[in-house]
Short mmCIF file of C-alpha atoms in Angstrom, two decimals:
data_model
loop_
_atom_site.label_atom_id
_atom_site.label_comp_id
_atom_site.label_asym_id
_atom_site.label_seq_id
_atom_site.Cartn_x
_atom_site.Cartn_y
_atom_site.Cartn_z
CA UNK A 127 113.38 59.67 99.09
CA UNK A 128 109.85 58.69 98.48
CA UNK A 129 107.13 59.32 101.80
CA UNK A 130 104.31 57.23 102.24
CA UNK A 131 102.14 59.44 104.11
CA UNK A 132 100.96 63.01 103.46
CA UNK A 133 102.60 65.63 105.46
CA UNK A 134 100.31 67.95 106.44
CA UNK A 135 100.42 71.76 106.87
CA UNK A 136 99.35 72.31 110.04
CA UNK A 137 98.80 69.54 113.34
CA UNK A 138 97.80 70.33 116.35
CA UNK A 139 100.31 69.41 119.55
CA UNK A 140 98.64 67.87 122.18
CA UNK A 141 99.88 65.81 124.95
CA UNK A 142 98.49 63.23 127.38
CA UNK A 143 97.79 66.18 130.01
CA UNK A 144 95.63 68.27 128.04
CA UNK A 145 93.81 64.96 128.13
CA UNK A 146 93.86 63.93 131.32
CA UNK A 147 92.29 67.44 131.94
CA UNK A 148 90.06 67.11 129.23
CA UNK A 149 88.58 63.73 131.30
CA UNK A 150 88.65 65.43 134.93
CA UNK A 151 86.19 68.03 133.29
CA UNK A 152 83.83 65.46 131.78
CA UNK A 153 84.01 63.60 134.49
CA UNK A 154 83.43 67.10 137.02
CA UNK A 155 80.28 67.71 135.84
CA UNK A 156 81.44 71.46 134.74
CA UNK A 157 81.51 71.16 130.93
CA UNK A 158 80.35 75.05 129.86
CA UNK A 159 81.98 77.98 131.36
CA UNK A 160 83.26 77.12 134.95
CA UNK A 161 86.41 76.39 137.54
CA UNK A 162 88.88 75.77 134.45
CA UNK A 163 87.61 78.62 132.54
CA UNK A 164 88.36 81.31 135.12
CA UNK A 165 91.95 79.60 135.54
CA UNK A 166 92.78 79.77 132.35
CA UNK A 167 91.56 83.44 132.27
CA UNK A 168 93.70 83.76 135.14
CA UNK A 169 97.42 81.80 133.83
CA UNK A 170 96.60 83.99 130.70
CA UNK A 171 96.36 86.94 132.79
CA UNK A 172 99.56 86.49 134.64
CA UNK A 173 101.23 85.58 131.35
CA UNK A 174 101.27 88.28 129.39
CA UNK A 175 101.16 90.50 132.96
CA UNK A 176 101.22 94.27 132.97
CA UNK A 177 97.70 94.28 134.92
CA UNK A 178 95.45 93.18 132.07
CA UNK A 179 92.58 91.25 132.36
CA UNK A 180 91.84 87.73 129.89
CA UNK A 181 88.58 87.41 128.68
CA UNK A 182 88.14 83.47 127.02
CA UNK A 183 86.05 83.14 124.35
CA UNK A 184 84.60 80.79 121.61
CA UNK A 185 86.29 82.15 119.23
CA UNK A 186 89.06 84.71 118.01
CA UNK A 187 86.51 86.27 115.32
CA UNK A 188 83.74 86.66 118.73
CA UNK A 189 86.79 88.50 120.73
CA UNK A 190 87.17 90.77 117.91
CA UNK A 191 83.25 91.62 118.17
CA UNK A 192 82.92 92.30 121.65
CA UNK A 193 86.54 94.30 121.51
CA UNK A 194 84.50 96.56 119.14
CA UNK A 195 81.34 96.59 120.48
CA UNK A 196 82.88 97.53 124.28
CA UNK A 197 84.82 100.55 122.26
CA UNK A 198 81.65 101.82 120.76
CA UNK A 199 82.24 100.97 117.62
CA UNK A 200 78.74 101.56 115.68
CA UNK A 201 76.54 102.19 112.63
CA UNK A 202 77.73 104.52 110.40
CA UNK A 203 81.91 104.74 111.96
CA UNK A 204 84.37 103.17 109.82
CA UNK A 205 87.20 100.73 111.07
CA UNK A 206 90.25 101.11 109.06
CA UNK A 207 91.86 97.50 108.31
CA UNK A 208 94.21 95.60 106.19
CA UNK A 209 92.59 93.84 103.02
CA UNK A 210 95.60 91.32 103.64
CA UNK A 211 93.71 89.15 106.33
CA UNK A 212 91.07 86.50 106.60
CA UNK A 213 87.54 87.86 106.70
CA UNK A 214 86.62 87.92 109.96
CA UNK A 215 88.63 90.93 111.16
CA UNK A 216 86.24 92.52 108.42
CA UNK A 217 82.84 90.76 108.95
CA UNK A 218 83.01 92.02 112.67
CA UNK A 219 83.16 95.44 111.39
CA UNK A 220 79.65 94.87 109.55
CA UNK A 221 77.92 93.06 112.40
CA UNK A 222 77.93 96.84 114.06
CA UNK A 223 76.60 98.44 111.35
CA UNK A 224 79.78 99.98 110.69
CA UNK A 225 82.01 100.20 107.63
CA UNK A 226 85.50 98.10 107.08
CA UNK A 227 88.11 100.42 105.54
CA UNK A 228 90.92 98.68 103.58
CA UNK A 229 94.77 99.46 103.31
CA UNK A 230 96.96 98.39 101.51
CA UNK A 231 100.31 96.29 103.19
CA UNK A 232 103.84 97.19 103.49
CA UNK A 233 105.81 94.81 100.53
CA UNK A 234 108.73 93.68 103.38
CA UNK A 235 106.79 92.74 105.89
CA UNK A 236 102.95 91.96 104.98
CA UNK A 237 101.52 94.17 107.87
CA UNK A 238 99.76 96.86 107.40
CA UNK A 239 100.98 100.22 105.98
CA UNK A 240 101.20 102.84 108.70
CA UNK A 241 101.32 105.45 106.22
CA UNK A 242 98.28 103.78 103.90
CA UNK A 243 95.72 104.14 107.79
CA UNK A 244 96.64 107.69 108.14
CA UNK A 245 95.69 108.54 104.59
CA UNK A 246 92.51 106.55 105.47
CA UNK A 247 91.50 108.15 108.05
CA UNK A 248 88.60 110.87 108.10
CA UNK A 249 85.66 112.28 110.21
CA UNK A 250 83.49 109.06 110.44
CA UNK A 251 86.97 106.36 111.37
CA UNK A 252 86.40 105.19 114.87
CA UNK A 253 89.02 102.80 114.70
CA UNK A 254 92.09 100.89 113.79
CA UNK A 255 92.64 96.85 113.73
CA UNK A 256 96.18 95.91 112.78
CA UNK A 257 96.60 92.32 111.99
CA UNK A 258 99.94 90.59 112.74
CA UNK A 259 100.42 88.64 109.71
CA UNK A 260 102.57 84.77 110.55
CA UNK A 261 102.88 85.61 113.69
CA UNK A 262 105.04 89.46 112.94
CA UNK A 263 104.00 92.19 115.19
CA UNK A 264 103.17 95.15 113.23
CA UNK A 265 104.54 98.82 113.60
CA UNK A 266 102.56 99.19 116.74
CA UNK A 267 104.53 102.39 118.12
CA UNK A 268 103.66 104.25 114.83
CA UNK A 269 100.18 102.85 114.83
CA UNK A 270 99.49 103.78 118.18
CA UNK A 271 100.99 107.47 117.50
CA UNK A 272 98.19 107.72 114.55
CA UNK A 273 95.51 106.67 117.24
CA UNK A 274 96.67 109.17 120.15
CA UNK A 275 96.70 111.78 117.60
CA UNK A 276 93.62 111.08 115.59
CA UNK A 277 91.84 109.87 118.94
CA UNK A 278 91.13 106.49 117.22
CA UNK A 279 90.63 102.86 119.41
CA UNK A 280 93.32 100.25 118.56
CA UNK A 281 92.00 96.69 118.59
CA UNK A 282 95.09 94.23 118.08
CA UNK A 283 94.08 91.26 115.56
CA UNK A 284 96.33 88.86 117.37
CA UNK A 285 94.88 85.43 115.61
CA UNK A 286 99.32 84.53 114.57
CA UNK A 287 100.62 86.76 117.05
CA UNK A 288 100.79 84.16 120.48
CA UNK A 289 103.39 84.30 122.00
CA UNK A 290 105.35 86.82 120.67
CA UNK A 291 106.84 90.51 121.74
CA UNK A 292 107.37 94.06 120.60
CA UNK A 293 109.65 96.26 121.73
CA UNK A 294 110.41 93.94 124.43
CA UNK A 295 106.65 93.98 125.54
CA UNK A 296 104.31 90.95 125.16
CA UNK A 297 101.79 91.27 122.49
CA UNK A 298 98.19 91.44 124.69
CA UNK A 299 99.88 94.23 127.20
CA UNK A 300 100.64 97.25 124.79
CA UNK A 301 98.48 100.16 124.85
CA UNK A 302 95.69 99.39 122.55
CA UNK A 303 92.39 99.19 123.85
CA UNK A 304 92.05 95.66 123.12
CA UNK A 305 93.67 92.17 121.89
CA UNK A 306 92.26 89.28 120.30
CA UNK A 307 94.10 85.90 119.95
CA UNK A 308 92.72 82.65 118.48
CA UNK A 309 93.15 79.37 120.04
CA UNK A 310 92.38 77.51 116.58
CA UNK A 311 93.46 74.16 115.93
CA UNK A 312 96.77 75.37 113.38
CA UNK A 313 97.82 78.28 116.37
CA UNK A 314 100.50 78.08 118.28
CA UNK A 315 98.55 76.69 121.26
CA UNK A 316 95.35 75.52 120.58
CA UNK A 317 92.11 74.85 122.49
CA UNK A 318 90.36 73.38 119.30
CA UNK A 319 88.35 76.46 118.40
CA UNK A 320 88.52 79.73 120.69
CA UNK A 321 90.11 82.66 121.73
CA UNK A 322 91.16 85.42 124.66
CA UNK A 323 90.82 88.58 124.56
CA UNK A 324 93.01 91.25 126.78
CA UNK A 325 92.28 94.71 128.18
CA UNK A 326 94.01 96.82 130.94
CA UNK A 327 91.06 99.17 130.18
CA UNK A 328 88.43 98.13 133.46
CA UNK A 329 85.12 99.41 131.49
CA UNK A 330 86.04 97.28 128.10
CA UNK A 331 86.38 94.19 130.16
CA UNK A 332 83.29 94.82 131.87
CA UNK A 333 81.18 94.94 128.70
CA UNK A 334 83.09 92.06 127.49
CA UNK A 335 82.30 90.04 130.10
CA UNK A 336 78.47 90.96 130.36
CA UNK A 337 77.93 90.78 126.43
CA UNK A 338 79.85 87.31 125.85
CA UNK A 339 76.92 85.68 127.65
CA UNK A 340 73.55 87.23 126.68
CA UNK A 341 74.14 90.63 128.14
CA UNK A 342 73.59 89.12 131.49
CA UNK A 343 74.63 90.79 134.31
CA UNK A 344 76.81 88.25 136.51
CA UNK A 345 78.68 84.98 134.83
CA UNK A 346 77.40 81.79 134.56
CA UNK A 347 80.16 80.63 137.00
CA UNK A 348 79.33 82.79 139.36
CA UNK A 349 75.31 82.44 139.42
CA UNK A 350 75.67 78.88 139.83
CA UNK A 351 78.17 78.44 142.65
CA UNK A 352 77.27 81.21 144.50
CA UNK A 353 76.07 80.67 148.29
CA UNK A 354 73.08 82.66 148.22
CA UNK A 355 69.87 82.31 146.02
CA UNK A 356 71.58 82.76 142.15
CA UNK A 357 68.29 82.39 140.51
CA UNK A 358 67.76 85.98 139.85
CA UNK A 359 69.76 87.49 137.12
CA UNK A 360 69.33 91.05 134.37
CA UNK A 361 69.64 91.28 131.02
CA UNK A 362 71.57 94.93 130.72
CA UNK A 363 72.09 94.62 127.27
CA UNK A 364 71.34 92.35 123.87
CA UNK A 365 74.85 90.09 124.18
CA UNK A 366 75.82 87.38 122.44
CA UNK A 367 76.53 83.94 123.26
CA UNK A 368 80.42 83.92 123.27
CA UNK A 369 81.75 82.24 126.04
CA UNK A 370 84.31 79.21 126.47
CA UNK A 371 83.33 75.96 127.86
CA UNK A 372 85.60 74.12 130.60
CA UNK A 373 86.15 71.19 127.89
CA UNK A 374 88.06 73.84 125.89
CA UNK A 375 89.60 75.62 128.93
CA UNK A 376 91.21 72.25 129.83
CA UNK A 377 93.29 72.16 126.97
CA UNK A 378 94.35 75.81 127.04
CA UNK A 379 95.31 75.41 130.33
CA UNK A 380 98.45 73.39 129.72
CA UNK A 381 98.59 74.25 126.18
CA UNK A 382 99.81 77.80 127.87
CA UNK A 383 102.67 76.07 129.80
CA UNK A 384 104.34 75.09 126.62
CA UNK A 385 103.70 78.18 124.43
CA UNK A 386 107.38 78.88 124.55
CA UNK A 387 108.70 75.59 123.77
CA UNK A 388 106.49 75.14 121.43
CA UNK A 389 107.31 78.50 120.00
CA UNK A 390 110.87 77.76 119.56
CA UNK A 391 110.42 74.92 117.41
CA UNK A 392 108.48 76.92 115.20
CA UNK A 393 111.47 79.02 115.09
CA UNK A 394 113.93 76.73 114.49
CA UNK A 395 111.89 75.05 111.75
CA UNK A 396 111.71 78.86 110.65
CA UNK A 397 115.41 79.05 110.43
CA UNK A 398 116.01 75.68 108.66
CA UNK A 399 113.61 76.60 105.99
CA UNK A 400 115.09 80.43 105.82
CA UNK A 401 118.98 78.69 105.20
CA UNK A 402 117.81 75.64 103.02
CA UNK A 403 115.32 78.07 100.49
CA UNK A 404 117.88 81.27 100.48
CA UNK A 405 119.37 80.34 97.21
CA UNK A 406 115.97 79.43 95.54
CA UNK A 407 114.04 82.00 93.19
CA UNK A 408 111.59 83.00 96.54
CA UNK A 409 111.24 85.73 98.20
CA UNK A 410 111.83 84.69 102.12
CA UNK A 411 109.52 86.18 104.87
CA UNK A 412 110.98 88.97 106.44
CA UNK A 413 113.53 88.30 109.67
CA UNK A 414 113.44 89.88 112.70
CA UNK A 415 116.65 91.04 113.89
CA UNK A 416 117.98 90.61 117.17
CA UNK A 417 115.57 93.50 119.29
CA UNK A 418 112.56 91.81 117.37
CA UNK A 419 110.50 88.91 117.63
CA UNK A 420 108.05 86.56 115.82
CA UNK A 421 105.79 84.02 116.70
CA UNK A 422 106.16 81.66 113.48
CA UNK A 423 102.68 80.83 112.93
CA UNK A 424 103.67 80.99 109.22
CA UNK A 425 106.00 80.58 107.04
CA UNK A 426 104.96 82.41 103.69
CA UNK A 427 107.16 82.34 100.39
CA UNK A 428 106.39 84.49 97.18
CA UNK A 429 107.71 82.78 94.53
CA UNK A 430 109.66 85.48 92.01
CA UNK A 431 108.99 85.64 88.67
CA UNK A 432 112.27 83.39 87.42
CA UNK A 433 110.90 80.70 89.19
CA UNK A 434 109.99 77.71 86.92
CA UNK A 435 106.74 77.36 88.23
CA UNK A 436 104.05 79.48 89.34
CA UNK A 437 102.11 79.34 92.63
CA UNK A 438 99.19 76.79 91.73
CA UNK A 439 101.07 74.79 90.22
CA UNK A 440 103.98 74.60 92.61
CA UNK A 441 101.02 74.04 95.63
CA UNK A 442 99.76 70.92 93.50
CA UNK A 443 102.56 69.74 92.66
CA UNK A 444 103.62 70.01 96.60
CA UNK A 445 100.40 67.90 97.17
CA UNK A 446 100.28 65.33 94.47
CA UNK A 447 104.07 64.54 94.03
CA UNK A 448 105.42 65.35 97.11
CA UNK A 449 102.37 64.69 99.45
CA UNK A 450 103.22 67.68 101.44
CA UNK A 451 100.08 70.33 102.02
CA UNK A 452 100.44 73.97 101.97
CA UNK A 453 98.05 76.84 101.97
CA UNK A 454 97.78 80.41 100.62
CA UNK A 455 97.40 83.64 103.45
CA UNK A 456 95.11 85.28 102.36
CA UNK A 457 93.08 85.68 99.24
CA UNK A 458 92.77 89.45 99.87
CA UNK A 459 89.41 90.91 101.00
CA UNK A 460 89.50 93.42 98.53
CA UNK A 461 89.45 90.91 95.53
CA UNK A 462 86.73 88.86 97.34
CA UNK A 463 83.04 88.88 96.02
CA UNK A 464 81.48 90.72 98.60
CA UNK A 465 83.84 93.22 99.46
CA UNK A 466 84.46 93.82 95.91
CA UNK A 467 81.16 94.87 95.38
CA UNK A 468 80.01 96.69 98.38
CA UNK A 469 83.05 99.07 98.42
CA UNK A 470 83.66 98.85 94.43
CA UNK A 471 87.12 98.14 95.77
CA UNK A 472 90.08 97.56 92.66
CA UNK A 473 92.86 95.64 92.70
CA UNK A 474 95.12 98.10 91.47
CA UNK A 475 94.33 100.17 95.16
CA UNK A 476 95.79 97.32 96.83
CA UNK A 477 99.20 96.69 94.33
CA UNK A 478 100.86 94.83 97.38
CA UNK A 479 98.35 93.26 98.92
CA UNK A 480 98.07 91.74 94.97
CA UNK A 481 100.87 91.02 94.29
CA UNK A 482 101.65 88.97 97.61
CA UNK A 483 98.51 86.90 97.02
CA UNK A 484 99.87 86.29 93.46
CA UNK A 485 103.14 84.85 94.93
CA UNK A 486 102.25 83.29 98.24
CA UNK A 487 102.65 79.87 99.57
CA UNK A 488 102.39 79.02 103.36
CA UNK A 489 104.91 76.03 103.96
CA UNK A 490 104.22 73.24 107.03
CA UNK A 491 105.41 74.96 110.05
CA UNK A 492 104.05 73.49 113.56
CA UNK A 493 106.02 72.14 116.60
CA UNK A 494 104.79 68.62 115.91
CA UNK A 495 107.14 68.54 112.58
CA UNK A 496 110.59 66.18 113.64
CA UNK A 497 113.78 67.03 111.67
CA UNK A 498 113.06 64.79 108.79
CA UNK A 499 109.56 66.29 107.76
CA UNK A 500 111.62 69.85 107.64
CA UNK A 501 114.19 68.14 105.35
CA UNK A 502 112.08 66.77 103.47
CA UNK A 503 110.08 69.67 102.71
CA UNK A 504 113.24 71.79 102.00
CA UNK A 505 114.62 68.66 99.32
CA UNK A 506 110.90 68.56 97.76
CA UNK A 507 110.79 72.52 97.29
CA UNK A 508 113.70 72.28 95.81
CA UNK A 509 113.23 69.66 93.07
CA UNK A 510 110.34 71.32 92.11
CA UNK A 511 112.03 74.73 91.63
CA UNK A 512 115.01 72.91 90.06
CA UNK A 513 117.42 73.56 92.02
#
């Protein structure tokens, strides 16, 4: 069947609500940080429970900077990583003054290698920031061991990983110090850019919340709509400027009530793919069983070596024949210029992370996508690796 226009990796799902609250904002007067910021702090909050306080931010990469920063995390320490993730879980790491160590991942699952951090570790790591890769928690209970027993801080890269749980508990309440999720415009819910950050840890939310807006010492929100004279404020410390306007916050807001529904379509897309590619030379993303969970935020195929063609080719060929876009996660940060050269990292450190890269294609998987786009994807794939 021939398609007339290009399916597209990733779309955004937005509704006429998220609009409507969009307008009331615009039309409030509140368009920076106010009223619909602090409730959709709060519905986060009470979403992922266990008595942790939501932080919203700009962005997922500005969480992960102010999770850091509020740990300590500072020149000279080292923050052991994955080299399988985009480059702002590393770029943080060297806004501090600190060093980015990477790991290599495990082949299954495309997390990070429990057993690759503790060989990483020595006398200058402060900390540890496990990514969940498509949305897959990692092995959280053995990377949390590793911390309690090296005394290391845990700071969740969360940017796939909404809504999803491990071990039965919500990703955002588990006993890391902090977690960062993006609101991008490909996540599962989306507020255009930005992000939250969680904490049951009082002190880290209290730097968080002073350095996401100049280092001031009360909110925006707060100094503006308080009762009494707000002009007077303190700078405590040099912040940033992180925080989430309203105009954002409105989307979020109901984005959050359908993170669920909107999850399960990913998952059913997920399962569609999983039973139309299984006889196709691919290797599949790994499955949770039935006591585990994933969030679907990708769908990532290596393609074996049997298959007819290889990886750039089949991703044109996707695009220009069968108008259907799909991406690559992630060129590896250890095989990128300037992490390359700064840490005279080699390839052959990393074979997984390498050999994933080599193989990987990210296939259209958002809630947006009806039954026929998934069809057609699966018939397309399979033309072009002649089956």
């Amino acid at each position: 069947m021939e398609r007339e226009n290009f399916l597209p990796f990733a779309q955004p799902d937005i509704g006429e609500e998220e609009i409507r609250e969009v307008i009331d904002s615009m039309r409030s007067g509140w368009l920076t940080s106010g009223p619909k910021t602090k409730k959709f702090e709060e519905n986060f909050a009470s979403y992922v429970g266990n008595e942790v306080e939501a932080m919203a931010v700009n962005s997922a990469t500005a969480g992960l900077h102010l999770a850091l920063e509020a740990c300590g995390v500072g020149v000279g320490d080292e923050v052991i990583t994955s080299s399988y993730t985009f480059t702002s879980t590393a770029e943080v790491v060297r806004y501090l003054g600190a060093d980015p160590v990477f790991v290599d991942i495990d082949g299954k699952t495309m997390n990070i290698s429990v057993s690759a951090i503790e060989k990483a570790i020595s006398v200058r790591t402060k900390a540890i920031i496990p990514v969940h890769i498509g949305g897959l928690p990692c092995d959280m209970g053995g990377i949390l061991e590793l911390a309690r027993k090296y005394n290391l801080r845990v700071i969740e890269d969360a940017a796939h990983a909404f809504p999803v749980k491990y071990n039965g508990h919500i990703i955002g309440a588990l006993d890391s110090d902090a977690t960062v999720f993006s609101f991008y415009a490909t996540k599962t819910i989306t507020t255009g850019e930005g992000g939250m950050v969680t904490t049951k840890d009082r002190e880290i939310a209290k730097r968080i919340k002073i350095m996401r807006l100049h280092g001031i010492d009360r909110d925006a929100f707060d100094r503006y709509t308080s009762q009494k004279p707000a002009w007077y404020y303190e700078i405590v410390a040099p912040g940033y400027k992180y925080n989430m306007s309203d105009i954002m916050a409105s989307m979020g807001i109901h984005q959050l009530k359908k993170a669920e529904i909107m999850k399960e379509r990913r998952r059913e897309i997920a399962l569609q793919y999983t039973e139309g590619l299984a006889d196709l030379p691919v290797t599949l993303p790994y499955i949770p069983g039935t006591d585990e969970d994933h969030s679907w935020h990708l769908y990532a195929i290596r393609l074996n070596d049997d298959a007819p063609v290889g990886r750039d080719e089949f991703i044109s060929r996707m695009s220009a024949i069968a108008k259907i876009g799909c991406s690559v996660h992630f060129i590896p940060l250890h095989i990128q210029p300037y992490y390359k050269k700064k840490y005279k990292l080699l390839s052959q450190s990393f074979p997984a992370a390498t050999d994933a890269f080599k193989r990987e294609v990210s296939l259209p998987i958002y809630s947006k996508m009806t039954q026929g786009d998934v069809e057609y994807v699966i018939t397309q794939i399979r033309k072009i690796l002649g089956a």
